[in-house]
Short mmCIF file of C-alpha atoms in Angstrom, two decimals:
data_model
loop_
_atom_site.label_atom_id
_atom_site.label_comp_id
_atom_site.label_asym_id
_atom_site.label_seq_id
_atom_site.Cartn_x
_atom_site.Cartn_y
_atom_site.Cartn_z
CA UNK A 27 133.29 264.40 119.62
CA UNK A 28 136.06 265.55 117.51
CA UNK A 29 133.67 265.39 114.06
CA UNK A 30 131.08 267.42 116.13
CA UNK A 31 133.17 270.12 116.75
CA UNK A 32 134.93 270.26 113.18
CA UNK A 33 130.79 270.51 111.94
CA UNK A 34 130.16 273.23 113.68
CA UNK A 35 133.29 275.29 113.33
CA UNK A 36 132.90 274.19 109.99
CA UNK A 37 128.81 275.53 110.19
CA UNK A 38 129.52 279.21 111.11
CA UNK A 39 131.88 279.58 107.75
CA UNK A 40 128.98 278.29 105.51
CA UNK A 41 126.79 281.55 104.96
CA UNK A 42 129.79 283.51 103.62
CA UNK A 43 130.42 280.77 101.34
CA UNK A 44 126.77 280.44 99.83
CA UNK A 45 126.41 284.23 99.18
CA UNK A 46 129.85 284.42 97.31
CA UNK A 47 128.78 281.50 95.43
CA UNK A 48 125.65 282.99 94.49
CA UNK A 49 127.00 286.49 93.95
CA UNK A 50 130.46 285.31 92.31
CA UNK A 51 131.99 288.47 94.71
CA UNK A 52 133.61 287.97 97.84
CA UNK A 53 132.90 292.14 98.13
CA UNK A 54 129.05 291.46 97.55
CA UNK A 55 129.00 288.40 99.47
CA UNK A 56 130.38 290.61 102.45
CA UNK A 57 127.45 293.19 101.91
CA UNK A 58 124.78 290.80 102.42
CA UNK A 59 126.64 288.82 105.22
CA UNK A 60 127.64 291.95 106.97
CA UNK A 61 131.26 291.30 106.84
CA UNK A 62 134.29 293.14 104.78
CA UNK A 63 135.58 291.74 101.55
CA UNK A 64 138.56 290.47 103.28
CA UNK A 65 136.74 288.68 106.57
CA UNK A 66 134.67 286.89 103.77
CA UNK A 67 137.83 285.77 101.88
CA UNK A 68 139.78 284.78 104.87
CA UNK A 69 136.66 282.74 105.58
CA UNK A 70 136.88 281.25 102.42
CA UNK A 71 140.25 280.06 102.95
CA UNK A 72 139.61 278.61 106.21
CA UNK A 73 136.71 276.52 105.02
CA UNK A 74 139.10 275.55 102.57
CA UNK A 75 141.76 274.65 104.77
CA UNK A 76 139.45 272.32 106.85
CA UNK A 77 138.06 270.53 103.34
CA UNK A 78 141.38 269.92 102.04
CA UNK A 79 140.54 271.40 98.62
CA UNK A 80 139.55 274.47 96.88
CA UNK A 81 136.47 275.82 96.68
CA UNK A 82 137.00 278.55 93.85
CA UNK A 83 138.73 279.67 91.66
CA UNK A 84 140.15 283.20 92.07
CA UNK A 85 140.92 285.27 89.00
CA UNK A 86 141.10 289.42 88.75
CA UNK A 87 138.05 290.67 90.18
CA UNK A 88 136.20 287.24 89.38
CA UNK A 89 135.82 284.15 91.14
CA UNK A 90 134.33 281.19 90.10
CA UNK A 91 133.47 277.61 91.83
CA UNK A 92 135.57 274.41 91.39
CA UNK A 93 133.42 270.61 91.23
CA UNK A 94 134.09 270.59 95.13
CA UNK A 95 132.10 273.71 95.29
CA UNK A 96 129.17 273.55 93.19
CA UNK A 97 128.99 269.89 95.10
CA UNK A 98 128.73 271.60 98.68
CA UNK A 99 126.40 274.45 97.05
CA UNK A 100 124.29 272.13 95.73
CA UNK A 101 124.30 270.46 99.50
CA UNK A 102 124.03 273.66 101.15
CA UNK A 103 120.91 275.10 99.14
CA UNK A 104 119.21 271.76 99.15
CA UNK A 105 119.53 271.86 103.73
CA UNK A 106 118.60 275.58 103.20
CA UNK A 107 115.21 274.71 101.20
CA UNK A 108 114.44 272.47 103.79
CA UNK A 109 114.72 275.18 106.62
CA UNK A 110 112.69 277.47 104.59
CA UNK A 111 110.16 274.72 104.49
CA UNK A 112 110.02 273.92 108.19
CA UNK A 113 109.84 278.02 108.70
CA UNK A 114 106.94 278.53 106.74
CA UNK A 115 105.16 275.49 108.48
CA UNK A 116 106.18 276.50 111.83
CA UNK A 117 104.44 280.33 111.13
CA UNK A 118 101.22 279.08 108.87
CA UNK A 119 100.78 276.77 112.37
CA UNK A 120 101.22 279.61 114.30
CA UNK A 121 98.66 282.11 112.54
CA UNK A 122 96.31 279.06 111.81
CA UNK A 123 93.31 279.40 114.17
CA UNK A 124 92.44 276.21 115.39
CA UNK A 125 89.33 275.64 117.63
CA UNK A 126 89.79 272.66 119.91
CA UNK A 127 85.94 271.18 120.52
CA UNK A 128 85.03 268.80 123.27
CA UNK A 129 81.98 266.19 123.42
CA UNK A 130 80.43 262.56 123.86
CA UNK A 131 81.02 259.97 121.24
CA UNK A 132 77.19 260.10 120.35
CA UNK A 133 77.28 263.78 120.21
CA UNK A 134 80.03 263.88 117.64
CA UNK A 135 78.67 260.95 115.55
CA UNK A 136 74.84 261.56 115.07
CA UNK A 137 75.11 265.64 115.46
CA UNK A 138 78.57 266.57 114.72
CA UNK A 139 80.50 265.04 112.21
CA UNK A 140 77.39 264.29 109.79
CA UNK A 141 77.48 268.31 109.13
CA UNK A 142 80.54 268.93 108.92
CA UNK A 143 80.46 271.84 106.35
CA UNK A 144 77.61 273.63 108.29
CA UNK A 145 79.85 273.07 111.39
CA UNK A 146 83.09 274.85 110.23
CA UNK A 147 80.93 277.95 108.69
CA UNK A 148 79.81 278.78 112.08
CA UNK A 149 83.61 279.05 113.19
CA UNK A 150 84.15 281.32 109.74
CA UNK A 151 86.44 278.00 108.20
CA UNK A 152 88.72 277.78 111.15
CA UNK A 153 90.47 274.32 112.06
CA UNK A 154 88.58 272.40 113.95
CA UNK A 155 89.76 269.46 116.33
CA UNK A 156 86.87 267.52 118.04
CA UNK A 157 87.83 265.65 120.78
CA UNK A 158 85.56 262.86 122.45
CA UNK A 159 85.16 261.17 125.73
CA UNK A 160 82.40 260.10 127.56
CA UNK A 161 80.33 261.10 128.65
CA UNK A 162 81.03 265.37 128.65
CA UNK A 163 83.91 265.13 126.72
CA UNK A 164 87.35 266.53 128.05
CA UNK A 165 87.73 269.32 130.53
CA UNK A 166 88.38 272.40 129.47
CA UNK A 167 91.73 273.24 129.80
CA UNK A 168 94.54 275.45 127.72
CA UNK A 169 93.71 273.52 124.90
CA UNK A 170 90.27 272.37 124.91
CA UNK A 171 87.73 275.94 123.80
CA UNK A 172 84.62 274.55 123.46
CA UNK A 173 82.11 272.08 124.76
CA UNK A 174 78.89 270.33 123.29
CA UNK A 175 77.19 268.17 125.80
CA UNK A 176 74.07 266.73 127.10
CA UNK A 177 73.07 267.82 130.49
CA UNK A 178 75.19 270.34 132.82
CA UNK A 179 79.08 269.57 132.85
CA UNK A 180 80.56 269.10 136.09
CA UNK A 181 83.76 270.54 135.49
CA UNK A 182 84.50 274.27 137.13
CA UNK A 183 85.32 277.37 135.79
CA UNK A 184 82.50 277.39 132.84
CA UNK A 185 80.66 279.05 131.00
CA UNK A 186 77.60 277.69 129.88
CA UNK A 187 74.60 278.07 127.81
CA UNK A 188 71.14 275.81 127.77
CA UNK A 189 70.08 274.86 124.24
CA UNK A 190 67.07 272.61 124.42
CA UNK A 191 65.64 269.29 125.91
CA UNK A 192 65.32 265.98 124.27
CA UNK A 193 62.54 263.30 123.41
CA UNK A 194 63.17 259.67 124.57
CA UNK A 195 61.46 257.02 122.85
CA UNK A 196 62.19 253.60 122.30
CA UNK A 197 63.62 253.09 118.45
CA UNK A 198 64.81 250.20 116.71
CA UNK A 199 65.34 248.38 113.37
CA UNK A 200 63.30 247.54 110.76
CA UNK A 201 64.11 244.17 110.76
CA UNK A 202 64.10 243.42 114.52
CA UNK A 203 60.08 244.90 114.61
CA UNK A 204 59.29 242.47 111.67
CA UNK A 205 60.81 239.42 113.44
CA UNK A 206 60.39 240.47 116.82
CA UNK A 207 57.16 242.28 116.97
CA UNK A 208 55.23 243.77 117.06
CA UNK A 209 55.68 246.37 119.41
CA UNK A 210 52.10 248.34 119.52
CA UNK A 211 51.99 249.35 123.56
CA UNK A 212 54.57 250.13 126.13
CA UNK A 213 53.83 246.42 127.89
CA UNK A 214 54.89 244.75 124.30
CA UNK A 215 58.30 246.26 125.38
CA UNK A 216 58.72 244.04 128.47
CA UNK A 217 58.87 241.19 125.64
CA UNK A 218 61.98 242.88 123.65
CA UNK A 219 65.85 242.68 124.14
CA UNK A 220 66.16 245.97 125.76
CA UNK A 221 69.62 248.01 125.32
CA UNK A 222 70.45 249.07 127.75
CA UNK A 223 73.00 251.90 128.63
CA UNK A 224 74.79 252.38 132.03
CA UNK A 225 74.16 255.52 133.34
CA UNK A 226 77.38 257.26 134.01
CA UNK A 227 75.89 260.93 134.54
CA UNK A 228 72.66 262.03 136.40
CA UNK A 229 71.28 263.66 133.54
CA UNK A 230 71.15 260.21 131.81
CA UNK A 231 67.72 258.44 131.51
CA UNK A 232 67.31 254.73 131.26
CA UNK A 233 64.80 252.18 131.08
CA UNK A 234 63.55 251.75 134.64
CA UNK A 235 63.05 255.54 135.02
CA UNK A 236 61.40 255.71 131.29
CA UNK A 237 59.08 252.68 131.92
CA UNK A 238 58.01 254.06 135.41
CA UNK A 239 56.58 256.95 133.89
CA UNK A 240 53.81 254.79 132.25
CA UNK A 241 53.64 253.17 135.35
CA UNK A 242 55.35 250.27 134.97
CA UNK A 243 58.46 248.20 136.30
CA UNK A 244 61.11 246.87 134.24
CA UNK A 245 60.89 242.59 135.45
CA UNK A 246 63.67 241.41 137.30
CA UNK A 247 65.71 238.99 135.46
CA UNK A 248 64.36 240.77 132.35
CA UNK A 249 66.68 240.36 128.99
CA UNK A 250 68.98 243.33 128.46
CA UNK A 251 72.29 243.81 126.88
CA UNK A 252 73.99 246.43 128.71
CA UNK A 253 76.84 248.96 127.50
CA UNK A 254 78.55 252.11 128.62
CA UNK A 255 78.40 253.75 125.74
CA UNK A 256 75.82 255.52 124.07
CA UNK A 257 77.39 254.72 120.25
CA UNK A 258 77.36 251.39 120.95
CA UNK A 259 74.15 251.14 121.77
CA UNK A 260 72.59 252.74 118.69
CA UNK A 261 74.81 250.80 116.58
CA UNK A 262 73.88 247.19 118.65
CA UNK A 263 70.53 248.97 117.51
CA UNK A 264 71.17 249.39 114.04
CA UNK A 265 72.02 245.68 113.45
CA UNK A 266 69.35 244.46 114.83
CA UNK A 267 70.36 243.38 118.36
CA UNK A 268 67.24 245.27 120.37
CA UNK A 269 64.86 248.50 121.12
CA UNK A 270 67.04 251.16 121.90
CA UNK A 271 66.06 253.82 124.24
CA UNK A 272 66.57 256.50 121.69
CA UNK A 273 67.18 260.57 122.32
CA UNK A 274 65.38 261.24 118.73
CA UNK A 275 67.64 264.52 117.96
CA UNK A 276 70.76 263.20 117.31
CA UNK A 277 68.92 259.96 115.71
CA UNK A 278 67.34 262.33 112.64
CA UNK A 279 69.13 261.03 109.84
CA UNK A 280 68.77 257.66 110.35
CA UNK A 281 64.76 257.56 111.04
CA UNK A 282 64.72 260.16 108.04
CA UNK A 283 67.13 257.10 105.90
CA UNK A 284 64.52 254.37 107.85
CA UNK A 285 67.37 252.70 109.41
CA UNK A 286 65.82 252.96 112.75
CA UNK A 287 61.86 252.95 112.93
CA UNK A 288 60.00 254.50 116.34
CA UNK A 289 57.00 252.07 117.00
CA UNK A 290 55.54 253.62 119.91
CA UNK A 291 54.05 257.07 119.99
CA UNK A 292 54.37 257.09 123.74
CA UNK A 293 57.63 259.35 124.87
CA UNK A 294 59.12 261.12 127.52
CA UNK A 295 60.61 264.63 127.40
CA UNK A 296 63.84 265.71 128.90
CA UNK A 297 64.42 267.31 132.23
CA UNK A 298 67.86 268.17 131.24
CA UNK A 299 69.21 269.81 128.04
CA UNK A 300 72.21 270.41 125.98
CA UNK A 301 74.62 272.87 127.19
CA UNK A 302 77.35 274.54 125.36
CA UNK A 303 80.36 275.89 127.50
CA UNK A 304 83.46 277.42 127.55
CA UNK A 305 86.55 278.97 129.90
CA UNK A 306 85.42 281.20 131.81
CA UNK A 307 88.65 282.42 132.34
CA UNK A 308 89.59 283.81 128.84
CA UNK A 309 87.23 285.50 125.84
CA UNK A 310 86.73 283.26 122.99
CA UNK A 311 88.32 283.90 119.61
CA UNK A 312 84.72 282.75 117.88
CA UNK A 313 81.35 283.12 117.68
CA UNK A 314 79.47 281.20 120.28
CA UNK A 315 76.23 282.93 119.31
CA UNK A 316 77.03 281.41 115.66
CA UNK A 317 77.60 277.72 117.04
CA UNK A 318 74.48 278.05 119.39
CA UNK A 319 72.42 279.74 116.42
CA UNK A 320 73.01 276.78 114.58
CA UNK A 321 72.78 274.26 116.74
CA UNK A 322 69.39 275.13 117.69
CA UNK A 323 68.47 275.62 114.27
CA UNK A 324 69.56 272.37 113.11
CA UNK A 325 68.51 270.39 116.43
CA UNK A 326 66.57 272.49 118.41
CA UNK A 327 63.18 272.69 116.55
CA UNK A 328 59.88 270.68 116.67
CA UNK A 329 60.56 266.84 116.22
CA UNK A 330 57.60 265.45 114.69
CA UNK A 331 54.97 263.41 116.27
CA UNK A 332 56.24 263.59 119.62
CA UNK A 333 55.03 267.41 121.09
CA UNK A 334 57.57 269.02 123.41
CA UNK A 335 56.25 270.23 126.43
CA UNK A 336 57.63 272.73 128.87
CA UNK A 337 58.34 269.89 131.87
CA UNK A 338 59.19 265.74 132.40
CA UNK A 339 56.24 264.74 130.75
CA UNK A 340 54.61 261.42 129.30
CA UNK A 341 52.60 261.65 126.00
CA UNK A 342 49.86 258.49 125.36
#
């Protein structure tokens, strides 16, 4: 207790001691300090008095530093460059704009974070923080601005724009169809290791409903692997585990790199779409027409070979 208190008394004397060091003038040091030549020397002598040992050397209108106090200069400044440091961090965070964005897994991995340069020029080069849970992402909240997801959210106090619907059609590896197939008609599917995701939203879309819209009934006792996870379906996909019912927009890149293959023209269109939202209780500090521009841009348009119709349809 006793060493805590000497610090601190010892503390408050410090700034008149660094600017008389520096300006080798207990009369300057007192300008830029605010104190008179004489407050600044007796605080001089009292940090001397608690050290034990001089601190400078006093000679007609000059004073100079002893060892002892170029040591605690050289202590001092190197504490003070450290403050300055933290300072400039702690205002660079504070003007920094950060944009805190909310989604699914899947969204983030096949839509998001492949674009990553087109995705921080629609929010002019801001910070951006993209936060994931499944399957809507976070609720908005004081920090959360911005939310990507597929089918309405169900949190209040939104926001929200409709983007577009999706195509669902089963996709899966290359190497599964050549050792597994092949798949040429929806019935060849009751034959496959289906994935198979657990629906944890209405908006979601599964086998059974998919299958009944080409009239047909998913066997009881039929093969699946089952997940709750949308990523981890795709990726069981990707290494050959299954057919996949795949949403083809957020799948682009990897049918484009022929990772996944789509052997069946037959598909079924969305009844729900991606939604973009926000707080409804406070204005944005960014464009959502830029984020939504782009989105549907990059996602939105024709997906080839599978025609997009205005309602749940089936395509033969």
């Amino acid at each position: 207790m006793r060493s805590k208190t000497l610090y601190r008394n010892i503390q408050r004397l410090l700034p008149a001691f660094e600017a008389a060091a520096r300006c080798e003038s207990f009369t300057m040091a007192g300008e830029e300090v605010g104190l008179s030549q004489s407050s600044v020397s007796k605080q001089i002598m009292e940090l001397e008095s608690r050290l034990g040992q001089p601190l400078f050397v006093r000679a007609h209108k000059h004073i100079s530093l002893t060892p002892a106090g170029h040591r605690l200069l050289r202590a001092y400044s190197a504490a003070a460059s450290q403050v300055i440091d933290a300072l400039e961090d702690l205002i660079q965070e504070r003007s920094r704009q950060q944009i805190v964005l909310s989604t699914s897994t899947a969204n983030a991995t096949f839509m998001l974070l492949p674009r990553v340069a087109e995705l921080r020029e629609c929010f002019g080069g801001a910070e951006i923080f993209v936060v994931t849970a499944d399957p809507h992402g976070i609720e908005p909240t004081g920090q959360v601005d911005l939310m990507f997801t597929f089918g309405r959210p169900d949190f209040p106090g939104l926001r929200i724009r409709s983007l577009f619907s999706d195509i669902m059609t089963p996709v899966c590896s290359p190497e599964y169809l050549k050792t597994h197939g092949p798949v040429q008609k929806v019935t060849d599917l009751l034959h496959c290791e289906l994935l198979y995701m657990q629906a944890q939203h209405p908006s979601w879309v599964g086998w059974r409903q998919w299958l009944r819209e080409f009239s047909l009934e998913q066997p009881k006792n039929h093969r699946t692997m089952r997940f709750n996870n949308y990523y981890n379906v795709i990726q069981a996909c990707l290494a050959g585990q299954g057919v996949a019912l795949g949403y083809l927009r957020g799948l682009g890149e990897l049918l484009d790199a022929g990772r996944l293959v789509t052997p069946l023209c037959e598909s079924v269109q969305t009844e729900d779409t991606y939604q973009i939202a926000w707080p409804s209780n406070r204005e944005p500090n960014f464009s959502v027409e830029r984020f939504e521009e782009w989105l549907t841009r990059r996602y939105g348009g024709p997906i080839k070979g599978y025609p997009i119709a205005g309602e749940l349809s089936a395509s033969h």
